[in-house]
Coordinates of C-alpha atoms in Angstrom, one line a residue:
M1231 CA 9.9 12.3 -29.4
E1232 CA 12.2 10.1 -31.3
I1233 CA 15.0 7.6 -29.7
N1234 CA 18.2 8.0 -30.4
N1235 CA 21.8 6.2 -29.8
S1236 CA 21.8 9.4 -25.9
N1237 CA 18.6 7.8 -24.8
S1238 CA 18.5 4.2 -25.6
I1239 CA 19.7 2.0 -22.0
H1240 CA 20.3 -1.1 -22.6
T1241 CA 20.2 -4.3 -19.6
D1242 CA 19.1 -8.2 -18.3
V1243 CA 17.2 -6.7 -15.5
L1244 CA 15.4 -3.6 -15.4
C1245 CA 13.6 -2.5 -11.5
I1246 CA 11.3 0.4 -11.6
G1247 CA 10.0 2.0 -8.3
G1248 CA 13.0 3.5 -6.2
G1249 CA 11.8 2.3 -3.2
G1250 CA 11.9 -0.9 -0.8
A1251 CA 11.1 -3.8 -3.0
G1252 CA 12.6 -1.7 -6.6
I1253 CA 16.0 -1.8 -4.7
T1254 CA 16.6 -4.6 -2.3
A1255 CA 15.2 -5.9 -5.5
A1256 CA 18.7 -4.1 -7.9
I1257 CA 20.6 -5.3 -5.0
S1258 CA 19.9 -9.3 -4.8
A1259 CA 19.1 -9.8 -9.1
R1260 CA 23.4 -7.7 -9.3
K1261 CA 24.6 -10.4 -6.4
Q1262 CA 23.4 -12.7 -8.4
G1263 CA 25.4 -10.8 -12.1
A1264 CA 23.0 -9.5 -14.2
H1265 CA 23.4 -5.8 -15.8
V1266 CA 21.1 -4.0 -13.8
T1267 CA 19.1 -0.9 -14.6
L1268 CA 17.2 0.7 -11.4
V1269 CA 14.8 3.7 -12.3
S1270 CA 12.3 5.4 -10.3
K1271 CA 10.4 8.3 -11.3
G1272 CA 11.2 10.5 -7.9
K1273 CA 14.4 9.9 -6.0
I1274 CA 15.7 6.6 -5.1
G1275 CA 15.8 5.9 -1.5
N1276 CA 13.5 9.5 -1.2
S1277 CA 10.4 9.6 -2.7
G1278 CA 6.9 7.3 -2.7
N1279 CA 5.6 5.5 -0.4
T1280 CA 9.0 4.1 1.9
I1281 CA 9.8 7.9 3.4
M1282 CA 6.0 8.0 4.4
I1283 CA 5.6 4.8 7.2
G1284 CA 4.5 5.0 10.6
G1285 CA 6.3 2.5 10.3
S1286 CA 8.1 -0.5 11.5
Y1287 CA 9.9 -4.0 9.6
S1288 CA 10.2 -6.6 11.6
M1289 CA 11.4 -10.6 11.6
D1290 CA 9.6 -13.7 14.1
G1291 CA 10.6 -13.9 17.3
E1292 CA 12.4 -16.9 17.3
S1293 CA 14.6 -16.3 14.3
A1294 CA 15.0 -12.3 15.8
K1295 CA 16.0 -13.9 19.3
N1296 CA 19.3 -16.5 17.4
Y1297 CA 20.4 -13.1 15.3
G1298 CA 21.0 -12.0 19.2
F1299 CA 18.0 -9.9 20.4
Q1300 CA 18.3 -10.4 23.5
K1301 CA 14.6 -9.1 23.9
A1302 CA 12.7 -11.0 20.8
N1303 CA 9.9 -13.5 22.1
A1304 CA 11.2 -16.8 21.0
S1305 CA 7.3 -18.1 21.2
F1306 CA 6.5 -15.3 18.2
N1307 CA 8.1 -18.5 15.7
K1308 CA 7.5 -19.3 12.3
D1309 CA 4.9 -21.0 12.8
Y1310 CA 3.0 -19.0 15.1
L1311 CA 4.0 -16.4 12.2
F1312 CA 2.9 -18.3 9.0
E1313 CA -1.1 -19.3 11.1
Q1314 CA -1.3 -15.2 11.8
I1315 CA -1.3 -13.7 9.0
V1316 CA -3.8 -16.9 6.9
K1317 CA -6.2 -16.4 9.3
Q1318 CA -5.9 -12.6 9.3
S1319 CA -6.4 -12.9 5.3
F1320 CA -9.2 -13.8 6.6
F1321 CA -8.0 -17.2 4.7
L1322 CA -7.5 -15.6 1.5
S1323 CA -3.7 -15.9 1.4
E1324 CA -2.2 -17.4 -1.1
Q1325 CA -0.2 -20.2 1.9
N1326 CA 3.0 -21.1 -0.8
L1327 CA 3.3 -17.0 -0.7
V1328 CA 3.0 -16.3 3.5
Q1329 CA 5.2 -19.5 3.8
Q1330 CA 8.0 -17.6 1.5
Y1331 CA 7.1 -14.2 3.3
V1332 CA 8.1 -15.9 6.7
D1333 CA 10.5 -18.5 5.9
E1334 CA 12.7 -15.7 4.0
S1335 CA 12.4 -12.7 6.0
P1336 CA 14.8 -13.3 8.6
D1337 CA 17.7 -13.2 6.7
V1338 CA 16.1 -10.1 4.5
V1339 CA 15.2 -8.5 7.1
Y1340 CA 18.9 -8.7 9.7
Q1341 CA 20.7 -7.4 6.3
C1342 CA 18.3 -3.6 6.1
Y1343 CA 19.1 -3.9 10.3
Q1344 CA 22.6 -4.0 8.9
W1345 CA 22.4 -1.9 6.0
G1346 CA 21.1 1.2 9.1
E1347 CA 23.8 0.4 11.5
Q1348 CA 26.5 1.2 8.7
A1349 CA 23.8 3.9 7.7
K1350 CA 24.3 5.5 11.9
I1351 CA 20.2 5.6 11.2
K1352 CA 17.6 5.5 14.8
Q1353 CA 16.5 2.3 14.9
N1354 CA 14.4 0.6 18.6
F1355 CA 14.5 -3.5 18.8
F1356 CA 10.9 -4.1 20.1
A1357 CA 9.6 -7.8 20.5
P1358 CA 8.6 -9.8 19.4
G1359 CA 10.7 -9.4 16.4
G1360 CA 11.1 -6.1 15.0
W1361 CA 12.4 -2.5 15.1
M1362 CA 10.7 1.6 15.6
L1363 CA 12.2 3.3 12.0
S1364 CA 11.5 6.6 10.4
G1365 CA 10.5 6.6 6.9
H1366 CA 13.7 8.3 5.7
A1367 CA 16.0 6.3 7.7
L1368 CA 14.3 3.7 6.7
G1369 CA 15.1 5.8 2.3
K1370 CA 18.9 5.9 4.4
A1371 CA 19.7 2.5 5.7
L1372 CA 18.7 0.9 2.2
L1373 CA 20.6 3.9 0.4
Q1374 CA 23.7 2.1 2.0
G1375 CA 22.8 -1.7 1.0
L1376 CA 22.6 0.3 -2.9
H1377 CA 25.6 2.2 -2.1
E1378 CA 27.2 -1.2 -1.1
T1379 CA 26.2 -3.5 -4.1
S1380 CA 28.6 -1.6 -7.1
G1381 CA 27.5 -2.4 -10.6
I1382 CA 23.5 -0.7 -10.3
E1383 CA 23.1 1.5 -13.2
T1384 CA 19.9 4.1 -11.4
V1385 CA 17.7 6.6 -13.5
E1386 CA 15.7 9.1 -11.3
D1387 CA 13.0 11.1 -12.7
T1388 CA 12.3 8.7 -15.5
V1389 CA 8.5 8.2 -15.7
I1390 CA 8.5 4.6 -17.3
V1391 CA 4.6 4.4 -19.6
D1392 CA 4.4 0.8 -20.8
L1393 CA 6.1 -2.6 -21.1
L1394 CA 7.5 -3.2 -24.2
K1395 CA 6.4 -7.3 -25.4
S1396 CA 7.8 -9.3 -28.2
D1397 CA 6.6 -13.0 -29.1
D1398 CA 5.0 -12.5 -26.2
K1399 CA 8.0 -12.3 -24.0
I1400 CA 8.8 -8.8 -22.2
S1401 CA 11.3 -6.8 -24.0
G1402 CA 11.8 -3.8 -22.0
A1403 CA 10.1 -0.2 -21.5
V1404 CA 9.7 3.1 -22.6
G1405 CA 9.3 6.3 -20.4
F1406 CA 10.7 10.1 -20.6
D1407 CA 12.8 11.9 -18.2
V1408 CA 10.3 14.6 -15.6
Y1409 CA 12.6 17.5 -16.2
T1410 CA 13.5 17.6 -20.2
G1411 CA 10.6 15.7 -21.2
E1412 CA 13.2 13.7 -22.7
P1413 CA 11.8 10.1 -24.1
V1414 CA 14.0 6.8 -22.6
H1415 CA 14.2 3.0 -24.4
I1416 CA 15.1 1.0 -22.1
H1417 CA 15.9 -2.6 -23.6
A1418 CA 15.3 -5.7 -21.1
K1419 CA 15.1 -9.5 -21.1
S1420 CA 13.2 -9.0 -18.0
V1421 CA 11.2 -6.9 -15.8
V1422 CA 10.8 -6.1 -11.8
M1423 CA 7.3 -4.5 -10.6
G1424 CA 8.5 -2.4 -7.5
T1425 CA 5.6 0.5 -7.5
G1426 CA 3.6 0.0 -4.9
G1427 CA 0.0 0.3 -5.0
F1428 CA -3.1 2.4 -5.8
Q1429 CA -5.0 5.3 -4.0
P1430 CA -8.0 6.9 -5.6
F1431 CA -9.4 8.9 -2.9
S1432 CA -9.7 12.9 -2.4
V1433 CA -7.7 12.3 0.8
T1434 CA -4.7 10.6 1.1
S1435 CA -3.4 8.8 4.1
T1436 CA 0.3 8.2 4.2
N1437 CA 0.4 7.9 0.7
S1438 CA 1.9 10.6 -1.9
D1439 CA 1.3 11.9 -4.9
M1440 CA 3.3 9.3 -7.0
I1441 CA 1.6 6.3 -6.1
A1442 CA -1.5 5.8 -9.4
G1443 CA -1.4 2.0 -9.2
D1444 CA 1.3 2.3 -13.0
G1445 CA 2.7 -0.4 -12.0
I1446 CA 0.1 -2.5 -11.4
A1447 CA -2.0 -1.0 -13.9
M1448 CA 1.5 -1.3 -16.8
A1449 CA 0.9 -4.9 -16.0
Y1450 CA -2.8 -5.4 -16.1
R1451 CA -2.2 -4.2 -19.9
A1452 CA 1.0 -5.9 -20.9
G1453 CA -1.1 -9.4 -19.8
A1454 CA -0.6 -10.2 -16.2
Q1455 CA -4.1 -11.0 -13.7
L1456 CA -4.7 -8.4 -11.6
A1457 CA -6.6 -10.4 -7.7
D1458 CA -7.9 -8.7 -4.6
M1459 CA -8.1 -5.5 -5.8
E1460 CA -11.6 -4.7 -3.5
F1461 CA -9.3 -4.7 -0.2
M1462 CA -7.7 -1.3 0.8
I1463 CA -7.0 -0.4 4.9
F1464 CA -8.8 2.6 5.9
I1465 CA -7.7 4.1 8.8
P1466 CA -8.3 6.9 11.3
T1467 CA -6.3 9.9 9.3
A1468 CA -6.8 13.8 10.8
L1469 CA -9.0 16.3 8.6
E1470 CA -7.5 19.1 10.6
P1471 CA -6.3 21.5 11.7
Q1472 CA -5.3 21.8 8.0
S1473 CA -1.9 21.3 8.1
S1474 CA -2.4 17.6 9.3
K1475 CA -5.2 16.7 7.0
G1476 CA -3.8 13.1 5.6
S1477 CA -2.0 12.3 8.4
I1478 CA -1.6 8.7 10.8
L1479 CA -1.9 11.0 13.8
P1480 CA -5.1 10.3 15.1
F1481 CA -4.3 6.4 14.4
L1482 CA -1.2 6.6 16.4
L1483 CA -3.7 8.2 19.1
Y1484 CA -5.9 5.3 19.8
S1485 CA -3.6 2.7 18.8
S1486 CA -1.8 4.3 21.8
G1487 CA -4.0 3.6 24.5
I1488 CA -5.3 7.2 25.4
P1489 CA -8.4 7.3 25.9
I1490 CA -9.8 8.7 23.3
G1491 CA -13.9 8.6 23.1
T1492 CA -15.7 8.9 19.2
L1493 CA -18.1 11.3 18.3
D1494 CA -20.1 10.6 15.2
G1495 CA -21.6 13.2 13.6
E1496 CA -23.1 14.3 15.9
G1497 CA -21.5 13.8 19.0
N1498 CA -23.3 10.8 20.3
A1499 CA -20.7 8.7 21.1
I1500 CA -19.1 5.2 19.4
K1501 CA -18.6 2.8 21.8
I1502 CA -16.4 -0.7 20.4
P1503 CA -18.0 -3.9 22.2
K1504 CA -15.7 -5.3 25.1
P1505 CA -14.0 -8.3 23.4
M1506 CA -13.4 -6.6 20.5
R1507 CA -11.5 -4.3 22.4
K1508 CA -9.3 -6.2 23.7
M1509 CA -8.2 -7.8 20.9
A1510 CA -7.4 -4.2 19.8
K1511 CA -5.0 -3.6 22.3
G1512 CA -1.4 -4.3 21.5
S1513 CA -2.7 -5.2 17.7
E1514 CA -2.9 -3.7 14.9
L1515 CA -6.1 -5.4 14.4
D1516 CA -6.8 -2.2 15.9
K1517 CA -7.1 -1.2 12.3
V1518 CA -10.0 -3.9 10.9
I1519 CA -11.5 -3.4 14.4
F1520 CA -12.1 0.0 13.8
N1521 CA -13.0 0.4 10.5
Y1522 CA -16.2 -1.8 11.0
Y1523 CA -17.4 0.2 14.0
W1524 CA -16.8 3.5 12.7
S1525 CA -18.2 2.8 9.0
A1526 CA -21.2 1.2 10.3
R1527 CA -22.0 4.6 12.3
L1528 CA -21.6 6.1 9.2
A1529 CA -23.5 3.8 6.6
Q1530 CA -25.9 4.9 8.9
G1531 CA -25.4 8.2 7.6
K1532 CA -24.6 10.0 10.4
G1533 CA -20.7 11.7 9.1
T1534 CA -19.6 15.1 9.6
E1535 CA -20.2 16.8 6.1
N1536 CA -17.5 16.1 5.4
S1537 CA -18.1 11.7 5.7
G1538 CA -16.2 12.0 9.0
L1539 CA -15.8 11.6 12.7
Y1540 CA -14.5 13.0 15.8
M1541 CA -12.1 12.3 17.8
D1542 CA -13.4 13.4 21.8
F1543 CA -10.5 15.2 24.2
S1544 CA -13.7 15.8 26.3
K1545 CA -12.1 13.3 29.1
L1546 CA -8.2 14.1 28.5
A1547 CA -9.3 17.3 29.0
K1548 CA -10.6 16.7 32.3
L1549 CA -7.5 15.4 33.1
P1550 CA -5.4 17.3 36.5
G1551 CA -3.4 19.0 34.3
F1552 CA -0.1 17.5 35.6
I1553 CA -1.5 14.0 34.3
F1554 CA -1.9 15.1 31.0
N1555 CA 1.3 17.4 31.4
F1556 CA 3.3 13.4 32.1
G1557 CA 0.8 11.8 29.4
F1558 CA 2.5 14.2 26.6
K1559 CA 5.3 14.2 27.4
E1560 CA 5.0 10.3 27.6
L1561 CA 4.0 10.9 23.9
L1562 CA 6.9 12.6 22.7
K1563 CA 9.6 10.2 24.1
Y1564 CA 7.7 8.0 21.7
F1565 CA 8.4 10.0 18.7
K1566 CA 11.7 12.0 19.5
D1567 CA 14.1 9.3 18.6
F1568 CA 12.4 9.4 15.1
Y1569 CA 11.7 12.5 14.8
K1570 CA 12.6 16.6 15.7
Y1571 CA 11.4 17.0 18.6
G1572 CA 7.8 17.9 19.6
Y1573 CA 7.1 16.8 16.0
Y1574 CA 6.0 13.5 14.1
H1575 CA 7.2 14.3 10.4
S1576 CA 5.3 17.9 9.5
D1577 CA 3.3 17.5 12.2
D1578 CA 3.3 20.1 15.4
L1579 CA 2.3 17.5 18.3
F1580 CA 3.1 21.2 20.8
Y1581 CA 0.0 22.8 18.4
F1582 CA -2.2 19.8 17.8
K1583 CA -1.8 20.2 21.9
K1584 CA -3.7 23.4 22.3
L1585 CA -5.5 22.0 19.4
M1586 CA -7.2 19.2 21.8
L1587 CA -7.3 20.9 24.5
E1588 CA -9.0 24.0 23.0
K1589 CA -11.8 22.4 20.6
K1590 CA -12.0 19.6 23.5
K1591 CA -12.8 17.2 19.3
M1592 CA -11.3 17.4 16.1
E1593 CA -11.8 15.9 12.6
F1594 CA -10.9 12.7 10.9
A1595 CA -12.0 11.0 8.6
L1596 CA -10.6 6.4 7.5
C1597 CA -9.0 7.2 4.6
S1598 CA -7.2 4.3 2.6
E1599 CA -3.7 4.0 4.2
Y1600 CA -2.4 0.1 2.0
S1601 CA -4.2 -1.5 -0.9
M1602 CA -4.0 -5.6 -0.4
G1603 CA -4.4 -6.1 -4.4
G1604 CA -2.4 -6.4 -7.2
I1605 CA -0.8 -8.4 -9.6
V1606 CA -0.8 -11.7 -9.5
I1607 CA 2.6 -13.6 -8.6
D1608 CA 3.5 -16.9 -7.6
E1609 CA 6.7 -17.6 -4.1
K1610 CA 9.0 -16.6 -7.1
M1611 CA 7.3 -13.7 -7.7
A1612 CA 6.5 -14.3 -11.3
T1613 CA 3.7 -13.4 -12.9
R1614 CA 2.3 -15.2 -16.1
V1615 CA 4.0 -12.2 -18.1
R1616 CA 7.3 -14.1 -19.3
G1617 CA 9.9 -12.2 -17.7
L1618 CA 7.2 -9.8 -15.8
F1619 CA 8.3 -9.2 -12.4
A1620 CA 7.0 -8.6 -9.4
A1621 CA 7.5 -7.1 -5.2
G1622 CA 5.5 -5.8 -2.6
E1623 CA 2.8 -3.0 -1.9
A1624 CA 2.7 -4.1 -6.5
G1625 CA 2.2 -7.3 -6.0
S1626 CA -0.8 -9.2 -4.0
G1627 CA -1.9 -13.0 -2.5
V1628 CA 0.4 -12.5 0.9
F1629 CA -2.4 -10.3 3.4
G1630 CA -5.5 -10.9 1.2
A1631 CA -9.0 -9.2 3.0
C1632 CA -6.5 -7.9 6.4
R1633 CA -2.9 -7.1 6.3
V1634 CA -1.4 -7.1 10.5
A1635 CA 2.1 -7.7 9.6
D1636 CA 3.9 -5.7 8.6
A1637 CA 4.7 -4.2 5.0
T1638 CA 7.8 -2.9 4.8
T1639 CA 8.9 -7.2 5.7
E1640 CA 6.7 -7.9 3.0
M1641 CA 8.7 -5.8 -0.1
M1642 CA 11.9 -5.9 1.0
V1643 CA 11.3 -10.5 1.5
Q1644 CA 9.6 -10.2 -2.3
G1645 CA 11.7 -7.7 -3.8
T1646 CA 15.5 -9.8 -3.4
R1647 CA 13.1 -13.1 -4.0
A1648 CA 12.4 -10.7 -7.7
G1649 CA 15.8 -9.4 -8.3
I1650 CA 16.7 -13.2 -7.7
S1651 CA 14.0 -15.1 -10.4
A1652 CA 14.8 -11.8 -12.1
A1653 CA 18.2 -12.2 -12.7
E1654 CA 18.6 -16.4 -13.1
Y1655 CA 15.2 -15.4 -15.7
A1656 CA 18.0 -13.2 -17.5
Q1657 CA 20.5 -15.7 -17.6
K1658 CA 19.1 -18.1 -19.3
A1659 CA 17.0 -15.5 -22.5
E1660 CA 17.7 -13.9 -25.4
Q1661 CA 17.4 -9.8 -26.0
P1662 CA 13.9 -10.3 -27.7
K1663 CA 13.9 -8.4 -30.5
T1664 CA 12.1 -4.8 -30.2
D1665 CA 8.4 -4.3 -31.9
E1666 CA 9.0 -0.5 -33.1
Q1667 CA 5.6 -0.5 -33.2
Q1668 CA 5.1 -0.6 -29.8
V1669 CA 8.3 2.0 -29.5
N1670 CA 6.3 4.4 -31.3
A1671 CA 3.0 3.9 -30.1
I1672 CA 3.9 5.0 -26.6
L1673 CA 5.8 7.6 -27.4
N1674 CA 2.9 8.7 -29.3
K1675 CA 1.4 8.1 -25.8
I1676 CA 3.1 10.3 -24.0
Q1677 CA 2.8 13.2 -26.5
A1678 CA -0.9 13.0 -26.9
P1679 CA -1.5 15.6 -23.5
I1680 CA 0.9 17.7 -25.3
F1681 CA 0.1 17.6 -28.4
R1682 CA -3.8 18.2 -28.4
A1683 CA -4.7 22.1 -28.4
E1684 CA -7.6 21.1 -26.8
G1685 CA -9.6 19.4 -24.8
V1686 CA -10.1 18.0 -21.5
N1687 CA -8.9 19.3 -18.1
P1688 CA -6.0 16.1 -16.7
V1689 CA -5.9 18.1 -12.8
A1690 CA -9.8 17.9 -12.9
T1691 CA -9.6 14.2 -14.5
I1692 CA -8.0 13.0 -11.4
Q1693 CA -10.1 14.8 -8.7
K1694 CA -13.2 13.2 -10.7
I1695 CA -11.9 9.8 -10.7
H1696 CA -11.7 10.5 -6.2
R1697 CA -15.0 11.7 -5.7
A1698 CA -16.3 8.5 -7.2
A1699 CA -13.8 6.6 -5.6
D1700 CA -14.4 8.8 -2.6
Q1701 CA -18.7 8.0 -3.5
G1702 CA -18.7 4.6 -3.5
F1703 CA -16.0 2.5 -3.3
G1704 CA -15.2 4.0 1.0
S1705 CA -14.8 1.6 3.8
I1706 CA -18.4 0.9 3.8
R1707 CA -20.1 -0.3 0.7
N1708 CA -23.6 -2.0 -1.3
E1709 CA -24.8 -2.5 -4.5
E1710 CA -26.5 0.8 -5.4
E1711 CA -23.4 3.1 -4.5
L1712 CA -20.8 0.8 -6.0
T1713 CA -22.5 0.3 -9.6
A1714 CA -22.8 4.4 -9.5
A1715 CA -19.0 4.7 -8.7
L1716 CA -18.2 2.1 -11.4
A1717 CA -20.1 3.8 -14.3
E1718 CA -19.2 7.7 -13.5
I1719 CA -14.6 5.5 -14.2
E1720 CA -16.2 4.2 -17.0
H1721 CA -17.7 7.4 -18.3
I1722 CA -14.2 9.2 -17.3
K1723 CA -12.6 6.5 -19.2
E1724 CA -14.8 6.5 -22.3
V1725 CA -15.3 10.3 -22.6
D1726 CA -12.9 12.5 -20.7
L1727 CA -9.5 9.7 -21.0
P1728 CA -9.1 9.9 -24.8
H1729 CA -9.2 13.7 -25.0
L1730 CA -6.8 14.8 -21.9
C1731 CA -4.5 18.2 -23.2
A1732 CA -2.2 19.8 -21.0
Q1733 CA -2.5 23.7 -21.2
C1734 CA 0.8 24.3 -20.8
K1735 CA 2.4 22.3 -24.0
S1736 CA 6.2 22.7 -22.5
P1737 CA 8.2 19.3 -22.1
S1738 CA 9.6 20.2 -18.7
Y1739 CA 8.3 18.9 -15.8
N1740 CA 4.9 19.1 -17.2
Y1741 CA 2.4 18.3 -14.4
E1742 CA -0.9 18.3 -16.3
R1743 CA 0.7 15.2 -18.9
L1744 CA 1.9 13.6 -15.8
C1745 CA -1.5 13.3 -14.1
A1746 CA -2.9 12.3 -17.5
L1747 CA -0.3 9.2 -17.6
Q1748 CA -1.4 8.5 -14.4
A1749 CA -5.0 9.1 -15.1
E1750 CA -5.5 6.1 -16.7
N1751 CA -3.2 4.0 -14.4
M1752 CA -5.9 5.4 -11.6
L1753 CA -8.6 4.3 -13.3
T1754 CA -7.4 0.6 -14.2
C1755 CA -6.8 -0.1 -10.8
T1756 CA -10.3 2.2 -9.3
E1757 CA -12.4 0.1 -11.7
A1758 CA -11.1 -3.0 -10.9
G1759 CA -11.3 -2.6 -7.5
I1760 CA -14.9 -1.5 -7.7
R1761 CA -15.7 -4.7 -10.1
A1762 CA -14.8 -6.3 -7.4
A1763 CA -15.6 -4.7 -4.9
L1764 CA -19.3 -5.3 -6.4
M1765 CA -18.7 -8.6 -7.1
R1766 CA -17.8 -10.0 -3.3
R1767 CA -21.5 -10.2 -1.9
E1768 CA -20.4 -10.1 1.5
S1769 CA -17.8 -8.3 4.1
R1770 CA -14.1 -9.7 4.5
G1771 CA -11.7 -8.2 6.1
F1772 CA -11.6 -4.5 5.2
H1773 CA -14.4 -5.1 2.5
L1774 CA -17.2 -4.7 3.8
R1775 CA -21.0 -4.2 2.4
S1776 CA -23.7 -2.5 4.4
D1777 CA -26.1 -4.6 2.1
Y1778 CA -23.8 -8.3 2.6
P1779 CA -23.3 -8.1 5.9
Q1780 CA -21.5 -11.8 6.6
V1781 CA -19.0 -13.1 5.9
D1782 CA -19.8 -16.2 3.6
N1783 CA -16.9 -18.7 3.5
D1784 CA -18.5 -21.3 1.4
R1785 CA -19.4 -18.9 -1.8
F1786 CA -16.9 -16.0 -1.4
A1787 CA -13.7 -17.2 0.5
V1788 CA -11.8 -17.4 -3.2
R1789 CA -9.8 -14.5 -4.6
I1790 CA -11.7 -12.5 -7.9
L1791 CA -9.8 -12.1 -10.5
E1792 CA -8.9 -9.4 -12.9
E1793 CA -7.4 -9.3 -17.3
Q1794 CA -7.5 -7.6 -19.8
G1795 CA -9.9 -8.9 -22.4
P1796 CA -10.5 -7.5 -26.4
D1797 CA -12.8 -4.8 -25.3
H1798 CA -13.6 -4.8 -21.4
M1799 CA -11.8 -6.2 -18.1
L1800 CA -12.4 -9.9 -17.7
M1801 CA -13.6 -10.9 -13.9
S1802 CA -12.6 -14.7 -13.0
E1803 CA -12.4 -16.2 -9.3
R1804 CA -10.8 -18.8 -7.9
K1805 CA -9.5 -20.2 -4.3
P1806 CA -6.0 -19.7 -3.1
S1807 CA -3.6 -22.3 -2.2
V1808 CA -3.9 -24.4 1.3
T1809 CA -0.5 -25.8 1.6
R1810 CA -1.2 -26.2 5.8
I1811 CA -3.8 -24.5 7.7
P1812 CA -8.1 -25.8 5.8
T1813 CA -9.8 -22.7 5.1
P1814 CA -13.2 -22.6 7.4
S1815 CA -16.4 -23.1 5.5
G1816 CA -20.2 -21.6 6.6
N1817 CA -21.1 -18.8 7.8
E1818 CA -20.8 -15.7 9.7
E1819 CA -22.5 -13.3 10.9
N1820 CA -20.5 -10.4 10.6
V1821 CA -16.4 -9.0 10.4
P1822 CA -16.2 -9.5 14.3
E1823 CA -17.8 -12.9 14.9
F1824 CA -15.4 -14.2 12.7
M1825 CA -12.8 -12.6 14.3
L1826 CA -14.1 -13.6 18.1
R1827 CA -15.1 -17.3 16.1
Q1828 CA -11.5 -17.7 15.0
K1829 CA -9.7 -16.5 18.1
L1830 CA -7.2 -13.9 16.1
K1831 CA -4.5 -12.6 18.2
F1832 CA -1.4 -10.6 16.5
K1833 CA -0.2 -8.2 19.2
N1834 CA 2.3 -6.8 17.2
A1835 CA 2.1 -3.1 18.9
S1836 CA 5.1 -1.3 20.0
I1837 CA 3.3 1.7 20.7
R1838 CA 1.6 0.9 23.4

């Protein structure tokens, strides 16, 4: 495998990722006058997780009112949004990053709205200041913005495998074309990571199988710090019917206010106390509330054989037919603006209705939707590696232990800022000289899975990572299971990873080779998450410890950080930046007590 002129690219700013963070970074960097190259693992604007959203994007209501949206709620202003994000992060937000989110979101969000109008997508405004739309529609809006910005070089279906450095500065990246197997060497003065988060579990929830923590792990190997890796959002996700497995339709049904009960694997009802039900109503806080009460039952060993629970439709099934059908039609109305009539994404809602009435219960599990952890960045989206920036789910610091504000807004606001910062950096920098030894090492890494005559199956290795994460890193954790999961991850890293071997030796769209390269990244992210979960001996937000249920503000109101050491992952901790709202002291008995004490409220869910 050799690099020649035909597969070398020279640019100022390299943006990696074909979703919202990567596209907005490319657009803003280009507007600064930089030569920009946007590289995507799949099709730009039509791959990854952006198209998987439910979904919405938003700004504060007062700004939306100022833009002329009369239905906006002006009392939902920037100060209120700032306060709610910080409190609902369980005080782990970097408050300077929250300020950037709040201050810069109106202009960025309104720009996206205008792209959407130009692209003629369907997007419905809702108070306090957001728009509902499908993931594909958001992808089209972002592509509209890309097409309106001339001069951006785009490279699709290309996997970036590692970053290049010279004199401790970023100098580019090396990857390969998925379809031809040809290597690609990109010389760049700065790089923006817009590659999304990570998801190491066997059942995915609004995550494509492209999301393996690639950008997070590459940044880690390049010298960046990671933080908050223990915090993953778990939401109700379908296990049946098989055609809907992985869909968040159960979450949407619960959030709609339809009277659906919840049963454990033994058929016993799981009740949520009235004050918490009231807090959940009309708010994405329902995610963390569902997660707490349902995970507690799972920790008692009362889940189904698949570690799931059941949606209980028995009350619905007893309703008079005309009332049930009226409610079902209202649900169809909600989805019809964004999806084919009778469908949510590919879920056949009429088939789901039939099963609801016939079976009266359906199995679901708490599955990971979003990872709060990622690369440590400042308010300019800069990492501690010179020339390296990150945005969106690949970064960390806005949402801490619990996200309720829109991640789509975060990816676009941070992507825009990252592009500006990367362009400004590139304008002052000389292109570092390429280290040929680094290039050759990455090329050898790319080729290794298809050059080995025999070894370990990469697909089976990914499945082993999934099993380890399922068993110890799920929605509720304890010392024993986390320790066992970490031991398994370390075993895979030391014993399997060096010997991954693709049975098919073709360089063209070799899925086993893709899995082999993704396995290293997934192992890095999963190890970081488990180590942080072990270190955090408390419960906070979506991190629940059955052996440490207290929210311990005195000891653990800190971010846990990881960085690459000479021979192992180094751990540290520090308090997040505080600019306006002080961190509380003392302990709370558990997560709900913390939420009640802080009087959390954030009525931002539009489905009700």
